JSON list of C-alpha atoms in Angstrom, two decimals:
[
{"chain": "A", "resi": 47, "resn": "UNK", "atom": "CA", "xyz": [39.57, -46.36, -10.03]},
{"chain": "A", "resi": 48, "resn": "UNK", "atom": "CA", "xyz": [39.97, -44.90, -13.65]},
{"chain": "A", "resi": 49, "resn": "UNK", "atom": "CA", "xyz": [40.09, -40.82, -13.77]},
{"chain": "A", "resi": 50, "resn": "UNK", "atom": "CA", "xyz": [36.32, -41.07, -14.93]},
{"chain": "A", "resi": 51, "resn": "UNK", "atom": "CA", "xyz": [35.59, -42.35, -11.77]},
{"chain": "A", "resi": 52, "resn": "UNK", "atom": "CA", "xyz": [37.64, -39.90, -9.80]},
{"chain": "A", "resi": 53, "resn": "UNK", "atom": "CA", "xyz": [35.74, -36.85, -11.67]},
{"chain": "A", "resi": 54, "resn": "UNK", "atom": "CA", "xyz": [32.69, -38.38, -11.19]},
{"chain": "A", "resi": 55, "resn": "UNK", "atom": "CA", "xyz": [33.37, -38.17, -7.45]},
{"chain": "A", "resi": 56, "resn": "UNK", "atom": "CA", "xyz": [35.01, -34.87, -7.35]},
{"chain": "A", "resi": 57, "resn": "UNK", "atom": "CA", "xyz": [32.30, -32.98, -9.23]},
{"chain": "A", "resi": 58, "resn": "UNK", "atom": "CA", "xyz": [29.59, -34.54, -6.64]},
{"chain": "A", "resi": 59, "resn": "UNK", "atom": "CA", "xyz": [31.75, -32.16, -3.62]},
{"chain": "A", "resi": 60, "resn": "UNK", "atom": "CA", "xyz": [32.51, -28.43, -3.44]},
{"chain": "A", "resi": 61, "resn": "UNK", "atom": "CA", "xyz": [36.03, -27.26, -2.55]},
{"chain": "A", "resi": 62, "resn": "UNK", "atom": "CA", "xyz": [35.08, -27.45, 1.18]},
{"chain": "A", "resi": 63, "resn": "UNK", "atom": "CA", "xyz": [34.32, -30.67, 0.79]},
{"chain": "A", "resi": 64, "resn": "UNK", "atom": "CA", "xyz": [30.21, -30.42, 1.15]},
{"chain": "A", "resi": 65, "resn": "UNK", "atom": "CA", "xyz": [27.79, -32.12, -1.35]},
{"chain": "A", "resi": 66, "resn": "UNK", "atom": "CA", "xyz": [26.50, -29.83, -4.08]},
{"chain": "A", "resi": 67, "resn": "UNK", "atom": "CA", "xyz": [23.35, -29.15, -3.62]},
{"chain": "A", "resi": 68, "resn": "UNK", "atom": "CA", "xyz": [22.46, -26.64, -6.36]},
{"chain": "A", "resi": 69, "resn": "UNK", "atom": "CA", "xyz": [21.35, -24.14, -3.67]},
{"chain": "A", "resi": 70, "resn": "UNK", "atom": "CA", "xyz": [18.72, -26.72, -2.26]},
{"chain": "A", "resi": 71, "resn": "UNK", "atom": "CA", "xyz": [18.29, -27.69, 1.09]},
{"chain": "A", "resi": 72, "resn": "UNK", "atom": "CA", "xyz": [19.24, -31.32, 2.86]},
{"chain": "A", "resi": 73, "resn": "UNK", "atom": "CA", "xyz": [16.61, -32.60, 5.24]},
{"chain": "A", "resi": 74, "resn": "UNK", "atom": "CA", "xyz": [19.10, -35.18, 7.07]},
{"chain": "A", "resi": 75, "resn": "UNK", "atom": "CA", "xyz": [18.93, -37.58, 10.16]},
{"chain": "A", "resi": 76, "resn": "UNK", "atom": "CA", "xyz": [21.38, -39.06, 12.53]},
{"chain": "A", "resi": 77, "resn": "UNK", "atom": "CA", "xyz": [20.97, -42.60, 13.73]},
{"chain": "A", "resi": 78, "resn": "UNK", "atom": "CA", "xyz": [22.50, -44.14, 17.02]},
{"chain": "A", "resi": 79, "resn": "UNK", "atom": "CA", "xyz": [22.08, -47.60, 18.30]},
{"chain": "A", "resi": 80, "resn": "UNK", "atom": "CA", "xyz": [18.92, -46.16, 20.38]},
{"chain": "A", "resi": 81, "resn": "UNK", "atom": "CA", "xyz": [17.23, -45.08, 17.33]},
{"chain": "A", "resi": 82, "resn": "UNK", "atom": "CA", "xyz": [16.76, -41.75, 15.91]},
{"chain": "A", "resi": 83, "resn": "UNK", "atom": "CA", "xyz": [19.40, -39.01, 17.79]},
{"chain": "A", "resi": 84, "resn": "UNK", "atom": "CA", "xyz": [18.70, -35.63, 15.52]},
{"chain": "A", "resi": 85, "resn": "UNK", "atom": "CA", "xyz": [17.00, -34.31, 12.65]},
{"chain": "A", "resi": 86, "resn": "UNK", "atom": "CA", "xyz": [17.91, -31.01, 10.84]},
{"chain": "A", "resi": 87, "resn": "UNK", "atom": "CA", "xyz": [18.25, -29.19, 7.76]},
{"chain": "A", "resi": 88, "resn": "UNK", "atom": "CA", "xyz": [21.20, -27.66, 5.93]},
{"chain": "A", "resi": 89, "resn": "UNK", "atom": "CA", "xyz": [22.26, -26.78, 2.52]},
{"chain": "A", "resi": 90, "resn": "UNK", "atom": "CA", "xyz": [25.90, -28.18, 3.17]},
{"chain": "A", "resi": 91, "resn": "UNK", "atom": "CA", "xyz": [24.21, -31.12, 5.05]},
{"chain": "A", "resi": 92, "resn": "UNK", "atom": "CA", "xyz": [28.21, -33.25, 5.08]},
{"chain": "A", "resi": 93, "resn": "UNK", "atom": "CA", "xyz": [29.90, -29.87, 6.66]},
{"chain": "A", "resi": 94, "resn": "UNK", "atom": "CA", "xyz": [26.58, -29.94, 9.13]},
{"chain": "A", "resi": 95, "resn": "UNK", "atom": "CA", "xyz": [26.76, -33.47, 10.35]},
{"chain": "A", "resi": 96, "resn": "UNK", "atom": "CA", "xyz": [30.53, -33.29, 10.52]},
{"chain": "A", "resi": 97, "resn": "UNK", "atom": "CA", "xyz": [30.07, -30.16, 12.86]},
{"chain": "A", "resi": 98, "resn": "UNK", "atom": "CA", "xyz": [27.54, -32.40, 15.37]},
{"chain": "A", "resi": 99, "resn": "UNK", "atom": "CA", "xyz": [29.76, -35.88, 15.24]},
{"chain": "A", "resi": 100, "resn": "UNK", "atom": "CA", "xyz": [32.92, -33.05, 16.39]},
{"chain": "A", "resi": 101, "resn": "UNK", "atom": "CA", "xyz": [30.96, -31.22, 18.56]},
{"chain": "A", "resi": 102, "resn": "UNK", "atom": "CA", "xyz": [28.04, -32.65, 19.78]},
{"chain": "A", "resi": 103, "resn": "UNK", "atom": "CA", "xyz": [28.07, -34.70, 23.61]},
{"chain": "A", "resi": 104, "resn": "UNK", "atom": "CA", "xyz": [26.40, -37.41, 21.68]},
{"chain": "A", "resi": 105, "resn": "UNK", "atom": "CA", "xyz": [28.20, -37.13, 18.17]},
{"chain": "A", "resi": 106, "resn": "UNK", "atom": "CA", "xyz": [30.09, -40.14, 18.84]},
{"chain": "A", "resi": 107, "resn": "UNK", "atom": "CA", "xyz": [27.09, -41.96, 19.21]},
{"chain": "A", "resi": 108, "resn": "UNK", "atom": "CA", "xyz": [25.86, -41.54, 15.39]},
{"chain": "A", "resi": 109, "resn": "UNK", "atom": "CA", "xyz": [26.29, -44.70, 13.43]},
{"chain": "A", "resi": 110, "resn": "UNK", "atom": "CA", "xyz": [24.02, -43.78, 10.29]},
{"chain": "A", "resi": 111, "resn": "UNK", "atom": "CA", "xyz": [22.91, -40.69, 8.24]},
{"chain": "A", "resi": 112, "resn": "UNK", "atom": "CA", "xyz": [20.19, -40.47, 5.78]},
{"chain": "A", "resi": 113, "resn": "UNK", "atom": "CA", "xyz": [19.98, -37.21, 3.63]},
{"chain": "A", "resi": 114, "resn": "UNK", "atom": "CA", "xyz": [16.67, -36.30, 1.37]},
{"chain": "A", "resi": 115, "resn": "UNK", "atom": "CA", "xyz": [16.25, -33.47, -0.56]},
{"chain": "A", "resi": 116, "resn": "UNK", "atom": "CA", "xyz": [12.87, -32.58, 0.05]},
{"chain": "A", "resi": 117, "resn": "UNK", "atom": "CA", "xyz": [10.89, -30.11, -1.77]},
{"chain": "A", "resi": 118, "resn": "UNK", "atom": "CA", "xyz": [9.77, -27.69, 1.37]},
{"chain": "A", "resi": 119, "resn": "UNK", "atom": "CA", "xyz": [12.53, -28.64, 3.89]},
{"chain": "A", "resi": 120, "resn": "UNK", "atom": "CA", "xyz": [11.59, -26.58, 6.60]},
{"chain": "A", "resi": 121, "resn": "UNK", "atom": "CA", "xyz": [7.96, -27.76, 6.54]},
{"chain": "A", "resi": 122, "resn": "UNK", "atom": "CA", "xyz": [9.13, -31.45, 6.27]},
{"chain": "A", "resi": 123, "resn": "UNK", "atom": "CA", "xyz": [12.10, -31.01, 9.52]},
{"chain": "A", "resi": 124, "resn": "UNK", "atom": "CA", "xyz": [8.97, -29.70, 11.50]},
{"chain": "A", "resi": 125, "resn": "UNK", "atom": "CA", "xyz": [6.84, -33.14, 10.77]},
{"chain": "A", "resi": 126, "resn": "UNK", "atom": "CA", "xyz": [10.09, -35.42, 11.16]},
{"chain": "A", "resi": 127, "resn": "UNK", "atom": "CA", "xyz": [11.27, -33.87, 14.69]},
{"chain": "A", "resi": 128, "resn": "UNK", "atom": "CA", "xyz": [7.36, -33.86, 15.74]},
{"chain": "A", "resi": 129, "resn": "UNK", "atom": "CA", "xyz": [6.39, -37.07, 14.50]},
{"chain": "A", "resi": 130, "resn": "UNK", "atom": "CA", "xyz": [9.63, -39.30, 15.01]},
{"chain": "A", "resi": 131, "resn": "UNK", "atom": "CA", "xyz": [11.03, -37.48, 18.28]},
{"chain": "A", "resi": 132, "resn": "UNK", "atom": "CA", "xyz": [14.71, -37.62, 17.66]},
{"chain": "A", "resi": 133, "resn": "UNK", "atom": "CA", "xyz": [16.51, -38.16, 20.80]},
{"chain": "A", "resi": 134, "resn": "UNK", "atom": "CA", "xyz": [18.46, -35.10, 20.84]},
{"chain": "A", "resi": 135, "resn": "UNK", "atom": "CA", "xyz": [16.23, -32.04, 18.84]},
{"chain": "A", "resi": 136, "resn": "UNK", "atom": "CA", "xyz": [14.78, -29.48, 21.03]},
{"chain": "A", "resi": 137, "resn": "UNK", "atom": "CA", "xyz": [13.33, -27.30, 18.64]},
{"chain": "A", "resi": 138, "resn": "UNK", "atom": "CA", "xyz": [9.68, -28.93, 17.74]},
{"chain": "A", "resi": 139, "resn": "UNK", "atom": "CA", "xyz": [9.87, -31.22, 20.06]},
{"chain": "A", "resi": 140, "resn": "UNK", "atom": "CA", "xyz": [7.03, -30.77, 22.20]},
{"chain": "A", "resi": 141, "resn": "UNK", "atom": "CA", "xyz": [3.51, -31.97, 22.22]},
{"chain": "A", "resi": 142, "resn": "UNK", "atom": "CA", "xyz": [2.39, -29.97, 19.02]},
{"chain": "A", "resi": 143, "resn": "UNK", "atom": "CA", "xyz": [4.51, -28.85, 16.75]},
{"chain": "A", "resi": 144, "resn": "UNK", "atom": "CA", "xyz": [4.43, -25.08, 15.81]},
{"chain": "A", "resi": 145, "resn": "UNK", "atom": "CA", "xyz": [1.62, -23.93, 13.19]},
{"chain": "A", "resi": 146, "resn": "UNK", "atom": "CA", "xyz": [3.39, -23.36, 9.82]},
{"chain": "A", "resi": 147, "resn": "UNK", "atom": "CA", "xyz": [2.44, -19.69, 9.07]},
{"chain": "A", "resi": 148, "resn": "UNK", "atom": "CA", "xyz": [-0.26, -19.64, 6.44]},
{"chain": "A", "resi": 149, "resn": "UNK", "atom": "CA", "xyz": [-2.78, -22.39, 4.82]},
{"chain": "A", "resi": 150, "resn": "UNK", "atom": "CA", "xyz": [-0.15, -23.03, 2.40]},
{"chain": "A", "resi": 151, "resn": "UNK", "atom": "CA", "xyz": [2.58, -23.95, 3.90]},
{"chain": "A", "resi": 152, "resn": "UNK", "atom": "CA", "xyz": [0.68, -26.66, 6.33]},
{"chain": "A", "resi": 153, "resn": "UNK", "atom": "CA", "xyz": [-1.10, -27.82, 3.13]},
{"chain": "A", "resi": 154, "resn": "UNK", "atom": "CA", "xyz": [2.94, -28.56, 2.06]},
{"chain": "A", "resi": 155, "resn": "UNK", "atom": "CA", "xyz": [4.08, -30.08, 5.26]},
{"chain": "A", "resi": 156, "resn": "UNK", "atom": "CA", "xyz": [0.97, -32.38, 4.77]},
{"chain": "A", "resi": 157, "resn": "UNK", "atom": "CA", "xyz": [1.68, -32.75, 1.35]},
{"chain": "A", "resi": 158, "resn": "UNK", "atom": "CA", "xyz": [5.84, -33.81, 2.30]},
{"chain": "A", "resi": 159, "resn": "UNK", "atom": "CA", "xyz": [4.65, -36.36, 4.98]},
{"chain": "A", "resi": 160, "resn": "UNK", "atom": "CA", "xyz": [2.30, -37.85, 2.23]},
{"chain": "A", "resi": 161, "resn": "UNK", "atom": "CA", "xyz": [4.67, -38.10, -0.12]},
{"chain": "A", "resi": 162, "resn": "UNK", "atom": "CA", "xyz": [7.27, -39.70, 2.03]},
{"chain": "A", "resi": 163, "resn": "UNK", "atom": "CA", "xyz": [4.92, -42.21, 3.31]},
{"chain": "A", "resi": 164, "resn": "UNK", "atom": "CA", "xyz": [4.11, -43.17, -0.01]},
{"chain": "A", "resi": 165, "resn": "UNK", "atom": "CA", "xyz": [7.96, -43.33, -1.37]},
{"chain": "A", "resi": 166, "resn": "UNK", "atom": "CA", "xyz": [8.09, -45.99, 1.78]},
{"chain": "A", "resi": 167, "resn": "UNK", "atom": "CA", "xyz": [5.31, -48.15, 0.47]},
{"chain": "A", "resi": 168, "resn": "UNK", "atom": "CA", "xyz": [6.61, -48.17, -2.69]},
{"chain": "A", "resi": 169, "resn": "UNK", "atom": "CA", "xyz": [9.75, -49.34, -2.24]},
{"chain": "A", "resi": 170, "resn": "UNK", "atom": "CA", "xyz": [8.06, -51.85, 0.41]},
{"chain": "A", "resi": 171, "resn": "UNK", "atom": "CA", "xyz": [9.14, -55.66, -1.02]},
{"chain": "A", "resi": 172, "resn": "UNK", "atom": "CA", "xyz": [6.00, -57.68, -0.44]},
{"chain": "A", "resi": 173, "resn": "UNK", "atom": "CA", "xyz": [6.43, -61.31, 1.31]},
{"chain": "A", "resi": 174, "resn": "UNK", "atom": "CA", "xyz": [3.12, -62.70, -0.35]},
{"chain": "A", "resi": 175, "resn": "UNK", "atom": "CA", "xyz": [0.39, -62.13, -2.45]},
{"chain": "A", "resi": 176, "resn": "UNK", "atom": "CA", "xyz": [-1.62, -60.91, 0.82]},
{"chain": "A", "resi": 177, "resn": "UNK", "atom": "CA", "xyz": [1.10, -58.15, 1.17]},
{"chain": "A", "resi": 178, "resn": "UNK", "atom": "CA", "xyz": [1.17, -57.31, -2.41]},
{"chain": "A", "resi": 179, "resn": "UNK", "atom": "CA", "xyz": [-2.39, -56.58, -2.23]},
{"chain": "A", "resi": 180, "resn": "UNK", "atom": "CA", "xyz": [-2.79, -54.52, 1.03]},
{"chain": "A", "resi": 181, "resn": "UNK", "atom": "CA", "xyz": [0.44, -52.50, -0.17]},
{"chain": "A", "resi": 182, "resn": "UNK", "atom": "CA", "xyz": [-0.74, -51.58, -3.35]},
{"chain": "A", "resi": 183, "resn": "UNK", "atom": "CA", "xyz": [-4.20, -50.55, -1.41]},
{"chain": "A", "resi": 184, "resn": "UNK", "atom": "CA", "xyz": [-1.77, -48.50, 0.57]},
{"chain": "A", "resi": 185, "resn": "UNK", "atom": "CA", "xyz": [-0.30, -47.15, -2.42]},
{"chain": "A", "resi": 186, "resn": "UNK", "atom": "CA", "xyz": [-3.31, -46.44, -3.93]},
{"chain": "A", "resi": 187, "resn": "UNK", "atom": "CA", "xyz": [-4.72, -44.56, -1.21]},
{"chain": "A", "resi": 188, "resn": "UNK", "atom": "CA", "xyz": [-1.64, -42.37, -0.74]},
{"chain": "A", "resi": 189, "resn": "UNK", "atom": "CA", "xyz": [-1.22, -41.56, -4.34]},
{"chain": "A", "resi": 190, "resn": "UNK", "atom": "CA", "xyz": [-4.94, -40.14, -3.77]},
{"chain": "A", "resi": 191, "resn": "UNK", "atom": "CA", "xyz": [-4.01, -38.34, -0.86]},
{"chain": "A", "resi": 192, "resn": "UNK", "atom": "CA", "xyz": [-0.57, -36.47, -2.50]},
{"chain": "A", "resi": 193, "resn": "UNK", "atom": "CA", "xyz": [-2.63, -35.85, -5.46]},
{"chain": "A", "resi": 194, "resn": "UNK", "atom": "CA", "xyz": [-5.40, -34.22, -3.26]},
{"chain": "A", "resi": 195, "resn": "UNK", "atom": "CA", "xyz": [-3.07, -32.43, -1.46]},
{"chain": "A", "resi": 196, "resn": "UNK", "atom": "CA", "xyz": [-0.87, -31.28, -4.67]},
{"chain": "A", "resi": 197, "resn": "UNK", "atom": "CA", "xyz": [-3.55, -29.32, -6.06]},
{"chain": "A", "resi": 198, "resn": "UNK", "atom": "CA", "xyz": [-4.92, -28.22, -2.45]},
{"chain": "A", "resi": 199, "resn": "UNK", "atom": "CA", "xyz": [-1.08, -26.37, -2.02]},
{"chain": "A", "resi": 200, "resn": "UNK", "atom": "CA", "xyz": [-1.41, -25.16, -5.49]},
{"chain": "A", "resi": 201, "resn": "UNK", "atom": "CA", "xyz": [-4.86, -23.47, -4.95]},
{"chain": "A", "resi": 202, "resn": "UNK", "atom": "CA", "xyz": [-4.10, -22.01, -1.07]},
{"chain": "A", "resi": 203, "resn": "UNK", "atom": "CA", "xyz": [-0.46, -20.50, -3.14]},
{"chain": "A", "resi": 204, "resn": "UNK", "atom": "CA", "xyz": [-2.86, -19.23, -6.18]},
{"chain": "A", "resi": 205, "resn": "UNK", "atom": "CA", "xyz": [-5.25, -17.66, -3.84]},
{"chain": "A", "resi": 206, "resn": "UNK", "atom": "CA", "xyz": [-2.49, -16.79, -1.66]},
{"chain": "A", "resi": 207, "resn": "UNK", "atom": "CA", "xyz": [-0.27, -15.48, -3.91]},
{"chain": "A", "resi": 208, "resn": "UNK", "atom": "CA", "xyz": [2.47, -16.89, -2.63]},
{"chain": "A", "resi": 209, "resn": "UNK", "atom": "CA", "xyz": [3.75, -13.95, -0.83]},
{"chain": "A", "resi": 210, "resn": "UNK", "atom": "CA", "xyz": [4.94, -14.37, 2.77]},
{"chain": "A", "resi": 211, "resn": "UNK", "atom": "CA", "xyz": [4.46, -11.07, 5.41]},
{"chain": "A", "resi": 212, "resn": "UNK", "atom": "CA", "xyz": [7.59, -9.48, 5.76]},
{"chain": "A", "resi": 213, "resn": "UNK", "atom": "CA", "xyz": [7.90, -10.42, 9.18]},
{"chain": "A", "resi": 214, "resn": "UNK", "atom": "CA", "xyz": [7.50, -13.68, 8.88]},
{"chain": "A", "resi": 215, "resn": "UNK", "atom": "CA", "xyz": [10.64, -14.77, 6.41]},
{"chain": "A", "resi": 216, "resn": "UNK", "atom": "CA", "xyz": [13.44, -17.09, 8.59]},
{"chain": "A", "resi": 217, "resn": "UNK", "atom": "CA", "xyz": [16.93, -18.06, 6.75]},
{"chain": "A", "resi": 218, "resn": "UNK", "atom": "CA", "xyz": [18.33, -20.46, 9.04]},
{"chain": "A", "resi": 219, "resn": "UNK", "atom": "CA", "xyz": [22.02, -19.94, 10.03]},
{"chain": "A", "resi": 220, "resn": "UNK", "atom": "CA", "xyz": [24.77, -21.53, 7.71]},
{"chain": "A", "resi": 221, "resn": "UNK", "atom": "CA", "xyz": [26.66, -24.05, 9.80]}
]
């Protein structure tokens, strides 16, 4: 490895070792052999996952990790725990997942679960001209939906302005 390499690498950790993630925050999932085992959110998502694999009954069960950086994190952990019930979350877990607090902020967890879907179509390799053509319907029609959506968000924050009650800001604990 020459020493550009080796900077490279260095300057992608802080000194504790952590991804830097410019102050934004990691939506990241842990895979077993059974499937899905958690979902959470962190802005030092390595430290994080490190902290379940030591600590964790079923830590030693985690085979994979995927880490996004999505634009409204805690909107798009709500959607993944609800709609891919991870083995081991218990927070939004149930049958319905809890209202995000204003128009605006369910208008962006729509928005994320849009956008995601459509990331996974595109990157879908077609296996025929008959796949090629129903995925770029699909991409077609999703682009149309996050474009809906997009300026949807931007209106509800413009009439909105943007401003959240006072008692209804949550910082999540650093791990």
């Amino acid at each position: 490895m020459t020493d550009i390499d080796t900077q490279f690498l260095r300057s992608l950790f802080d000194e504790e070792g952590s991804l830097h993630t410019a102050g934004r925050t990691a939506l990241y999932r842990l895979y077993g052999l059974e499937g899905l085992l958690y979902v959470g959110i962190s802005t030092c998502p390595l430290t994080r996952i490190r902290t379940h694999l030591q600590q964790q009954p079923w830590g030693s069960r985690v085979i994979g990790v995927r880490i996004d950086y999505p634009h409204d994190a805690h909107a798009a952990e709500r959607e993944a725990v609800h709609s891919e019930r991870p083995l081991h979350n218990i927070v939004f877990n149930g049958e319905a997942p809890p209202p995000p607090p204003d128009r605006a902020a369910r208008l962006r967890a729509e928005l994320a679960v849009q956008q995601r879907r459509l990331e996974e179509l595109q990157a879908a390799v077609p296996q025929s001209t008959t796949h090629l053509r129903l995925i770029l319907r699909g991409i077609a029609a999703a682009q149309t939906k996050v474009d809906k959506l997009a300026r949807d968000v931007q209106e509800a924050e413009q009439s909105e302005g943007t401003r959240q009650p006072p008692g209804r800001q949550t910082k999540r604990a650093k791990p």
